[in-house]
Amino acid sequence: MRIIKAKDYEDLSLKAANIIAAQITLKPQSVLGLATGSTPVGAYAHLVELCKKGELDFSEITSVNLDEYVGLKGDHPQSYRYFMNEHLFNHVNIDVSKTNVPCGTAADVDAECSRYDNLITSLGGIDLQLLGLGLDGHIGFNEPASYFAKGTHRVELDKSTLEANSRFFTSIDEVPKSAVTMGIGSIMQAKKVLLIVSGANKKSILEKTLYGEITPEVPASILQLHPDLTVIEAVD
Ligand code: GLP
């Protein structure tokens, strides 16, 4: 595991963007695993800038996002598909048909989960998976549990996650109670993982993640076992 201490959020964002840009430059046909939340916003902005300057080419990239709220259509402003369009896809030369986010409104959620797993397998797995960290140690929407879920699955969101994410909605009652998330197995099979963590409120969960017991109670703790994990943190 490589741990990079960033000076602040801006520094973290630039460093994360540089790592993603290097991945794209080294392998233009990369499969990028992408994340939502506030943390990657700055890194996406830098990637957009690089692409606009003609220094980065997304034309051969395929992306798979980690998760989506159940019940939100892609055009809902709080859906993760909408987030990705707004922060990245609409502003770079990615082929939108090669961008993938689980469908939150699938009539058959289990079938959607299998489709997503098959998709990741058919793409040959993920080259670089970007991750944020939830306050309760979740990655994607893999909440604390009694076991590590392997594949894409539906998950009921924890109270702390509903509270944390209510800042994006008018009230907590509007936050969807469940989501579809890529499993820990798919995340762990990514060739490289880049975990970005920002804010003093994440300091303690980051310590548990990196140095604590490896337990599904802290889902991100399994990343200690990943052979190519880079962490960029700005939590002090
Ligand atoms: C959400 C997302 C996660 C994200 C987490 C942290 O619950 N599903 O993928 O990492 O929030 O978000 P933030 O970066 O806003 O703290």
PDB file of C-alpha atoms and ligand atoms in Angstrom:
ATOM      1  CA  MET A   1       0.000   0.000   0.000  1.00  0.00           C
ATOM      2  CA  ARG A   2       1.214   3.486  -0.909  1.00  0.00           C
ATOM      3  CA  ILE A   3      -0.002   6.346   1.246  1.00  0.00           C
ATOM      4  CA  ILE A   4       0.292   9.853  -0.114  1.00  0.00           C
ATOM      5  CA  LYS A   5      -0.405  12.669   2.297  1.00  0.00           C
ATOM      6  CA  ALA A   6      -1.858  15.617   0.424  1.00  0.00           C
ATOM      7  CA  LYS A   7      -1.566  19.165   1.734  1.00  0.00           C
ATOM      8  CA  ASP A   8      -5.250  19.871   1.297  1.00  0.00           C
ATOM      9  CA  TYR A   9      -8.272  18.983  -0.840  1.00  0.00           C
ATOM     10  CA  GLU A  10      -6.933  20.821  -3.881  1.00  0.00           C
ATOM     11  CA  ASP A  11      -3.624  18.979  -3.657  1.00  0.00           C
ATOM     12  CA  LEU A  12      -5.457  15.655  -3.211  1.00  0.00           C
ATOM     13  CA  SER A  13      -7.598  16.367  -6.271  1.00  0.00           C
ATOM     14  CA  LEU A  14      -4.611  17.227  -8.451  1.00  0.00           C
ATOM     15  CA  LYS A  15      -2.669  14.156  -7.350  1.00  0.00           C
ATOM     16  CA  ALA A  16      -5.666  11.867  -7.937  1.00  0.00           C
ATOM     17  CA  ALA A  17      -6.279  13.386 -11.388  1.00  0.00           C
ATOM     18  CA  ASN A  18      -2.615  12.908 -12.279  1.00  0.00           C
ATOM     19  CA  ILE A  19      -2.769   9.223 -11.377  1.00  0.00           C
ATOM     20  CA  ILE A  20      -5.950   8.706 -13.412  1.00  0.00           C
ATOM     21  CA  ALA A  21      -4.462  10.693 -16.309  1.00  0.00           C
ATOM     22  CA  ALA A  22      -1.322   8.541 -16.197  1.00  0.00           C
ATOM     23  CA  GLN A  23      -3.488   5.414 -16.355  1.00  0.00           C
ATOM     24  CA  ILE A  24      -5.321   6.761 -19.422  1.00  0.00           C
ATOM     25  CA  THR A  25      -2.056   7.761 -21.097  1.00  0.00           C
ATOM     26  CA  LEU A  26      -0.392   4.416 -20.418  1.00  0.00           C
ATOM     27  CA  LYS A  27      -3.448   2.413 -21.482  1.00  0.00           C
ATOM     28  CA  PRO A  28      -5.877   4.437 -23.620  1.00  0.00           C
ATOM     29  CA  GLN A  29      -8.370   1.519 -23.650  1.00  0.00           C
ATOM     30  CA  SER A  30      -8.518   1.331 -19.851  1.00  0.00           C
ATOM     31  CA  VAL A  31     -11.592   0.271 -17.952  1.00  0.00           C
ATOM     32  CA  LEU A  32     -11.963   2.892 -15.244  1.00  0.00           C
ATOM     33  CA  GLY A  33     -14.003   2.165 -12.135  1.00  0.00           C
ATOM     34  CA  LEU A  34     -15.468   5.509 -11.103  1.00  0.00           C
ATOM     35  CA  ALA A  35     -16.943   6.875  -7.900  1.00  0.00           C
ATOM     36  CA  THR A  36     -19.364   9.598  -6.868  1.00  0.00           C
ATOM     37  CA  GLY A  37     -19.624  11.664  -3.675  1.00  0.00           C
ATOM     38  CA  SER A  38     -18.009  15.020  -2.947  1.00  0.00           C
ATOM     39  CA  THR A  39     -14.450  13.740  -2.759  1.00  0.00           C
ATOM     40  CA  PRO A  40     -13.784  12.994  -6.468  1.00  0.00           C
ATOM     41  CA  VAL A  41     -15.360  16.248  -7.729  1.00  0.00           C
ATOM     42  CA  GLY A  42     -12.045  18.153  -7.732  1.00  0.00           C
ATOM     43  CA  ALA A  43     -10.191  15.332  -9.483  1.00  0.00           C
ATOM     44  CA  TYR A  44     -12.882  15.148 -12.184  1.00  0.00           C
ATOM     45  CA  ALA A  45     -12.573  18.914 -12.716  1.00  0.00           C
ATOM     46  CA  HIS A  46      -8.822  18.526 -13.329  1.00  0.00           C
ATOM     47  CA  LEU A  47      -9.424  15.671 -15.776  1.00  0.00           C
ATOM     48  CA  VAL A  48     -11.924  17.828 -17.672  1.00  0.00           C
ATOM     49  CA  GLU A  49      -9.332  20.595 -17.850  1.00  0.00           C
ATOM     50  CA  LEU A  50      -6.649  18.242 -19.192  1.00  0.00           C
ATOM     51  CA  CYS A  51      -9.044  16.909 -21.818  1.00  0.00           C
ATOM     52  CA  LYS A  52     -10.114  20.400 -22.882  1.00  0.00           C
ATOM     53  CA  LYS A  53      -6.453  21.353 -23.296  1.00  0.00           C
ATOM     54  CA  GLY A  54      -6.050  18.323 -25.565  1.00  0.00           C
ATOM     55  CA  GLU A  55      -3.665  16.630 -23.133  1.00  0.00           C
ATOM     56  CA  LEU A  56      -5.914  13.685 -22.332  1.00  0.00           C
ATOM     57  CA  ASP A  57      -7.986  11.472 -24.608  1.00  0.00           C
ATOM     58  CA  PHE A  58     -10.996   9.571 -23.245  1.00  0.00           C
ATOM     59  CA  SER A  59     -12.149   8.297 -26.649  1.00  0.00           C
ATOM     60  CA  GLU A  60     -11.190   4.671 -26.025  1.00  0.00           C
ATOM     61  CA  ILE A  61     -12.027   4.571 -22.314  1.00  0.00           C
ATOM     62  CA  THR A  62     -14.788   2.421 -20.838  1.00  0.00           C
ATOM     63  CA  SER A  63     -16.119   3.297 -17.398  1.00  0.00           C
ATOM     64  CA  VAL A  64     -18.046   1.354 -14.792  1.00  0.00           C
ATOM     65  CA  ASN A  65     -19.444   3.226 -11.829  1.00  0.00           C
ATOM     66  CA  LEU A  66     -19.665   1.741  -8.403  1.00  0.00           C
ATOM     67  CA  ASP A  67     -23.267   2.297  -7.508  1.00  0.00           C
ATOM     68  CA  GLU A  68     -26.674   3.894  -7.998  1.00  0.00           C
ATOM     69  CA  TYR A  69     -29.672   4.662  -5.820  1.00  0.00           C
ATOM     70  CA  VAL A  70     -32.624   2.326  -6.263  1.00  0.00           C
ATOM     71  CA  GLY A  71     -35.620   4.236  -7.610  1.00  0.00           C
ATOM     72  CA  LEU A  72     -33.812   7.173  -9.195  1.00  0.00           C
ATOM     73  CA  LYS A  73     -33.796   7.510 -12.971  1.00  0.00           C
ATOM     74  CA  GLY A  74     -30.648   8.675 -14.695  1.00  0.00           C
ATOM     75  CA  ASP A  75     -32.121  12.130 -15.268  1.00  0.00           C
ATOM     76  CA  HIS A  76     -32.846  12.679 -11.557  1.00  0.00           C
ATOM     77  CA  PRO A  77     -30.409  15.374 -10.350  1.00  0.00           C
ATOM     78  CA  GLN A  78     -29.361  13.238  -7.367  1.00  0.00           C
ATOM     79  CA  SER A  79     -28.838  10.052  -9.330  1.00  0.00           C
ATOM     80  CA  TYR A  80     -25.245   8.959  -9.744  1.00  0.00           C
ATOM     81  CA  ARG A  81     -25.677   8.745 -13.528  1.00  0.00           C
ATOM     82  CA  TYR A  82     -26.634  12.433 -13.517  1.00  0.00           C
ATOM     83  CA  PHE A  83     -23.677  13.225 -11.237  1.00  0.00           C
ATOM     84  CA  MET A  84     -21.236  11.536 -13.613  1.00  0.00           C
ATOM     85  CA  ASN A  85     -22.696  13.281 -16.657  1.00  0.00           C
ATOM     86  CA  GLU A  86     -22.480  16.641 -14.908  1.00  0.00           C
ATOM     87  CA  HIS A  87     -19.005  16.285 -13.437  1.00  0.00           C
ATOM     88  CA  LEU A  88     -17.207  14.296 -16.114  1.00  0.00           C
ATOM     89  CA  PHE A  89     -18.892  12.614 -19.051  1.00  0.00           C
ATOM     90  CA  ASN A  90     -20.537  15.720 -20.586  1.00  0.00           C
ATOM     91  CA  HIS A  91     -17.210  17.553 -20.620  1.00  0.00           C
ATOM     92  CA  VAL A  92     -14.724  14.997 -21.972  1.00  0.00           C
ATOM     93  CA  ASN A  93     -14.532  13.063 -25.244  1.00  0.00           C
ATOM     94  CA  ILE A  94     -15.711   9.791 -23.719  1.00  0.00           C
ATOM     95  CA  ASP A  95     -18.113   7.661 -25.775  1.00  0.00           C
ATOM     96  CA  VAL A  96     -21.219   7.822 -23.601  1.00  0.00           C
ATOM     97  CA  SER A  97     -22.270   4.351 -24.754  1.00  0.00           C
ATOM     98  CA  LYS A  98     -19.133   3.051 -23.051  1.00  0.00           C
ATOM     99  CA  THR A  99     -20.024   4.650 -19.691  1.00  0.00           C
ATOM    100  CA  ASN A 100     -21.820   2.322 -17.313  1.00  0.00           C
ATOM    101  CA  VAL A 101     -23.744   2.989 -14.114  1.00  0.00           C
ATOM    102  CA  PRO A 102     -26.002   0.368 -12.523  1.00  0.00           C
ATOM    103  CA  CYS A 103     -29.651   1.021 -13.411  1.00  0.00           C
ATOM    104  CA  GLY A 104     -31.540   2.145 -10.306  1.00  0.00           C
ATOM    105  CA  THR A 105     -34.960   1.660 -11.843  1.00  0.00           C
ATOM    106  CA  ALA A 106     -34.584  -1.864 -13.238  1.00  0.00           C
ATOM    107  CA  ALA A 107     -37.824  -3.818 -12.775  1.00  0.00           C
ATOM    108  CA  ASP A 108     -35.772  -6.852 -11.800  1.00  0.00           C
ATOM    109  CA  VAL A 109     -32.983  -5.643  -9.517  1.00  0.00           C
ATOM    110  CA  ASP A 110     -31.382  -9.096  -9.212  1.00  0.00           C
ATOM    111  CA  ALA A 111     -31.195  -9.383 -13.006  1.00  0.00           C
ATOM    112  CA  GLU A 112     -29.621  -5.930 -13.154  1.00  0.00           C
ATOM    113  CA  CYS A 113     -26.999  -7.018 -10.587  1.00  0.00           C
ATOM    114  CA  SER A 114     -26.113 -10.107 -12.651  1.00  0.00           C
ATOM    115  CA  ARG A 115     -25.981  -8.013 -15.820  1.00  0.00           C
ATOM    116  CA  TYR A 116     -23.548  -5.619 -14.152  1.00  0.00           C
ATOM    117  CA  ASP A 117     -21.277  -8.414 -12.930  1.00  0.00           C
ATOM    118  CA  ASN A 118     -21.293 -10.021 -16.383  1.00  0.00           C
ATOM    119  CA  LEU A 119     -20.496  -6.663 -17.936  1.00  0.00           C
ATOM    120  CA  ILE A 120     -17.446  -6.165 -15.701  1.00  0.00           C
ATOM    121  CA  THR A 121     -16.270  -9.704 -16.490  1.00  0.00           C
ATOM    122  CA  SER A 122     -16.800  -9.218 -20.227  1.00  0.00           C
ATOM    123  CA  LEU A 123     -14.721  -6.039 -20.107  1.00  0.00           C
ATOM    124  CA  GLY A 124     -11.859  -8.068 -18.628  1.00  0.00           C
ATOM    125  CA  GLY A 125     -12.171  -6.439 -15.194  1.00  0.00           C
ATOM    126  CA  ILE A 126     -11.300  -2.972 -13.991  1.00  0.00           C
ATOM    127  CA  ASP A 127      -7.865  -1.455 -14.591  1.00  0.00           C
ATOM    128  CA  LEU A 128      -8.100   1.354 -12.054  1.00  0.00           C
ATOM    129  CA  GLN A 129     -10.821   1.665  -9.445  1.00  0.00           C
ATOM    130  CA  LEU A 130     -11.315   5.061  -7.833  1.00  0.00           C
ATOM    131  CA  LEU A 131     -12.897   4.964  -4.374  1.00  0.00           C
ATOM    132  CA  GLY A 132     -14.124   7.411  -1.781  1.00  0.00           C
ATOM    133  CA  LEU A 133     -14.692   6.393   1.826  1.00  0.00           C
ATOM    134  CA  GLY A 134     -17.994   6.563   3.708  1.00  0.00           C
ATOM    135  CA  LEU A 135     -18.030   7.724   7.319  1.00  0.00           C
ATOM    136  CA  ASP A 136     -18.955   4.197   8.404  1.00  0.00           C
ATOM    137  CA  GLY A 137     -16.196   2.652   6.268  1.00  0.00           C
ATOM    138  CA  HIS A 138     -18.343   1.888   3.243  1.00  0.00           C
ATOM    139  CA  ILE A 139     -16.912   1.725  -0.257  1.00  0.00           C
ATOM    140  CA  GLY A 140     -19.335   2.030  -3.139  1.00  0.00           C
ATOM    141  CA  PHE A 141     -22.434   1.362  -1.071  1.00  0.00           C
ATOM    142  CA  ASN A 142     -21.011  -1.731   0.639  1.00  0.00           C
ATOM    143  CA  GLU A 143     -22.230  -0.972   4.143  1.00  0.00           C
ATOM    144  CA  PRO A 144     -20.892  -2.569   7.353  1.00  0.00           C
ATOM    145  CA  ALA A 145     -22.154  -6.152   7.375  1.00  0.00           C
ATOM    146  CA  SER A 146     -21.410  -9.578   8.721  1.00  0.00           C
ATOM    147  CA  TYR A 147     -19.724 -10.695   5.484  1.00  0.00           C
ATOM    148  CA  PHE A 148     -18.033  -9.185   2.439  1.00  0.00           C
ATOM    149  CA  ALA A 149     -20.496  -9.242  -0.478  1.00  0.00           C
ATOM    150  CA  LYS A 150     -18.775 -10.537  -3.576  1.00  0.00           C
ATOM    151  CA  GLY A 151     -20.802  -9.327  -6.531  1.00  0.00           C
ATOM    152  CA  THR A 152     -23.164  -6.507  -7.405  1.00  0.00           C
ATOM    153  CA  HIS A 153     -26.103  -6.507  -5.030  1.00  0.00           C
ATOM    154  CA  ARG A 154     -28.911  -4.455  -3.567  1.00  0.00           C
ATOM    155  CA  VAL A 155     -28.172  -2.928  -0.191  1.00  0.00           C
ATOM    156  CA  GLU A 156     -30.240  -1.159   2.446  1.00  0.00           C
ATOM    157  CA  LEU A 157     -28.443   2.039   3.395  1.00  0.00           C
ATOM    158  CA  ASP A 158     -27.355   2.648   6.978  1.00  0.00           C
ATOM    159  CA  LYS A 159     -28.797   5.520   8.996  1.00  0.00           C
ATOM    160  CA  SER A 160     -25.420   7.293   9.035  1.00  0.00           C
ATOM    161  CA  THR A 161     -25.209   7.064   5.226  1.00  0.00           C
ATOM    162  CA  LEU A 162     -28.755   8.384   4.793  1.00  0.00           C
ATOM    163  CA  GLU A 163     -27.866  11.262   7.112  1.00  0.00           C
ATOM    164  CA  ALA A 164     -24.566  11.991   5.368  1.00  0.00           C
ATOM    165  CA  ASN A 165     -26.155  11.939   1.907  1.00  0.00           C
ATOM    166  CA  SER A 166     -29.234  13.940   2.955  1.00  0.00           C
ATOM    167  CA  ARG A 167     -27.178  17.083   2.304  1.00  0.00           C
ATOM    168  CA  PHE A 168     -27.843  16.569  -1.390  1.00  0.00           C
ATOM    169  CA  PHE A 169     -31.626  16.243  -0.958  1.00  0.00           C
ATOM    170  CA  THR A 170     -34.279  18.622   0.401  1.00  0.00           C
ATOM    171  CA  SER A 171     -34.874  16.312   3.366  1.00  0.00           C
ATOM    172  CA  ILE A 172     -33.637  12.987   4.690  1.00  0.00           C
ATOM    173  CA  ASP A 173     -36.976  11.409   3.758  1.00  0.00           C
ATOM    174  CA  GLU A 174     -36.150  11.935   0.103  1.00  0.00           C
ATOM    175  CA  VAL A 175     -32.901   9.945   0.245  1.00  0.00           C
ATOM    176  CA  PRO A 176     -33.532   6.533  -1.332  1.00  0.00           C
ATOM    177  CA  LYS A 177     -33.311   3.829   1.328  1.00  0.00           C
ATOM    178  CA  SER A 178     -31.527   1.345  -0.875  1.00  0.00           C
ATOM    179  CA  ALA A 179     -28.977   1.193  -3.641  1.00  0.00           C
ATOM    180  CA  VAL A 180     -27.338  -1.172  -6.097  1.00  0.00           C
ATOM    181  CA  THR A 181     -23.616  -1.439  -5.553  1.00  0.00           C
ATOM    182  CA  MET A 182     -20.707  -3.259  -7.070  1.00  0.00           C
ATOM    183  CA  GLY A 183     -19.510  -5.889  -4.604  1.00  0.00           C
ATOM    184  CA  ILE A 184     -16.301  -6.026  -2.629  1.00  0.00           C
ATOM    185  CA  GLY A 185     -15.184  -8.913  -4.876  1.00  0.00           C
ATOM    186  CA  SER A 186     -15.252  -6.786  -8.040  1.00  0.00           C
ATOM    187  CA  ILE A 187     -13.523  -3.910  -6.277  1.00  0.00           C
ATOM    188  CA  MET A 188     -10.796  -6.224  -4.972  1.00  0.00           C
ATOM    189  CA  GLN A 189     -10.301  -7.703  -8.442  1.00  0.00           C
ATOM    190  CA  ALA A 190      -9.497  -4.289  -9.919  1.00  0.00           C
ATOM    191  CA  LYS A 191      -5.857  -4.251 -11.003  1.00  0.00           C
ATOM    192  CA  LYS A 192      -5.230  -0.969  -9.177  1.00  0.00           C
ATOM    193  CA  VAL A 193      -7.226   0.806  -6.497  1.00  0.00           C
ATOM    194  CA  LEU A 194      -7.014   4.520  -5.732  1.00  0.00           C
ATOM    195  CA  LEU A 195      -8.677   5.515  -2.451  1.00  0.00           C
ATOM    196  CA  ILE A 196      -9.128   9.229  -1.853  1.00  0.00           C
ATOM    197  CA  VAL A 197     -10.106  10.518   1.571  1.00  0.00           C
ATOM    198  CA  SER A 198     -10.606  14.117   2.568  1.00  0.00           C
ATOM    199  CA  GLY A 199     -11.730  15.879   5.756  1.00  0.00           C
ATOM    200  CA  ALA A 200     -10.979  15.684   9.476  1.00  0.00           C
ATOM    201  CA  ASN A 201     -14.259  13.786  10.018  1.00  0.00           C
ATOM    202  CA  LYS A 202     -12.794  10.852   8.038  1.00  0.00           C
ATOM    203  CA  LYS A 203      -9.532  10.629  10.031  1.00  0.00           C
ATOM    204  CA  SER A 204     -10.686   7.979  12.468  1.00  0.00           C
ATOM    205  CA  ILE A 205     -12.413   5.727   9.912  1.00  0.00           C
ATOM    206  CA  LEU A 206      -9.357   6.015   7.645  1.00  0.00           C
ATOM    207  CA  GLU A 207      -7.141   4.811  10.502  1.00  0.00           C
ATOM    208  CA  LYS A 208      -9.459   1.835  11.081  1.00  0.00           C
ATOM    209  CA  THR A 209      -9.487   1.149   7.341  1.00  0.00           C
ATOM    210  CA  LEU A 210      -5.730   1.108   6.916  1.00  0.00           C
ATOM    211  CA  TYR A 211      -4.474  -0.198  10.251  1.00  0.00           C
ATOM    212  CA  GLY A 212      -7.427  -1.826  11.994  1.00  0.00           C
ATOM    213  CA  GLU A 213      -8.773  -5.347  11.930  1.00  0.00           C
ATOM    214  CA  ILE A 214      -9.872  -6.549   8.501  1.00  0.00           C
ATOM    215  CA  THR A 215     -13.569  -7.001   9.042  1.00  0.00           C
ATOM    216  CA  PRO A 216     -16.810  -6.601   7.067  1.00  0.00           C
ATOM    217  CA  GLU A 217     -17.856  -4.251   9.881  1.00  0.00           C
ATOM    218  CA  VAL A 218     -15.406  -1.829   8.243  1.00  0.00           C
ATOM    219  CA  PRO A 219     -15.850  -2.818   4.577  1.00  0.00           C
ATOM    220  CA  ALA A 220     -12.947  -0.684   3.339  1.00  0.00           C
ATOM    221  CA  SER A 221     -10.537  -2.531   5.665  1.00  0.00           C
ATOM    222  CA  ILE A 222     -10.310  -5.339   3.098  1.00  0.00           C
ATOM    223  CA  LEU A 223      -8.344  -2.937   0.917  1.00  0.00           C
ATOM    224  CA  GLN A 224      -5.338  -3.723   3.162  1.00  0.00           C
ATOM    225  CA  LEU A 225      -5.157  -6.976   1.215  1.00  0.00           C
ATOM    226  CA  HIS A 226      -5.191  -5.364  -2.217  1.00  0.00           C
ATOM    227  CA  PRO A 227      -1.845  -5.835  -4.012  1.00  0.00           C
ATOM    228  CA  ASP A 228      -1.862  -2.383  -5.647  1.00  0.00           C
ATOM    229  CA  LEU A 229      -3.563   0.130  -3.374  1.00  0.00           C
ATOM    230  CA  THR A 230      -2.748   3.838  -3.427  1.00  0.00           C
ATOM    231  CA  VAL A 231      -4.300   6.073  -0.782  1.00  0.00           C
ATOM    232  CA  ILE A 232      -4.314   9.842  -1.082  1.00  0.00           C
ATOM    233  CA  GLU A 233      -5.441  11.473   2.131  1.00  0.00           C
ATOM    234  CA  ALA A 234      -6.028  14.989   3.376  1.00  0.00           C
ATOM    235  CA  VAL A 235      -7.551  14.387   6.800  1.00  0.00           C
ATOM    236  CA  ASP A 236      -5.395  16.521   9.111  1.00  0.00           C
TER     237      ASP A 236
HETATM  238  C1  GLP B   1     -21.551   7.795  -1.049  1.00  0.00           C
HETATM  239  C2  GLP B   1     -21.039   6.963  -2.220  1.00  0.00           C
HETATM  240  C3  GLP B   1     -19.623   6.500  -2.000  1.00  0.00           C
HETATM  241  C4  GLP B   1     -18.779   7.632  -1.513  1.00  0.00           C
HETATM  242  C5  GLP B   1     -19.273   8.070  -0.166  1.00  0.00           C
HETATM  243  C6  GLP B   1     -18.454   9.179   0.456  1.00  0.00           C
HETATM  244  O1  GLP B   1     -22.275   7.073  -0.120  1.00  0.00           O
HETATM  245  N1  GLP B   1     -21.864   5.844  -2.522  1.00  0.00           N
HETATM  246  O2  GLP B   1     -19.118   5.940  -3.200  1.00  0.00           O
HETATM  247  O3  GLP B   1     -17.433   7.244  -1.421  1.00  0.00           O
HETATM  248  O4  GLP B   1     -20.606   8.531  -0.323  1.00  0.00           O
HETATM  249  O5  GLP B   1     -18.840  10.397  -0.091  1.00  0.00           O
HETATM  250  P1  GLP B   1     -18.095  11.746   0.094  1.00  0.00           P
HETATM  251  O6  GLP B   1     -16.935  11.723  -0.828  1.00  0.00           O
HETATM  252  O7  GLP B   1     -19.120  12.768  -0.306  1.00  0.00           O
HETATM  253  O8  GLP B   1     -17.716  11.871   1.529  1.00  0.00           O
END
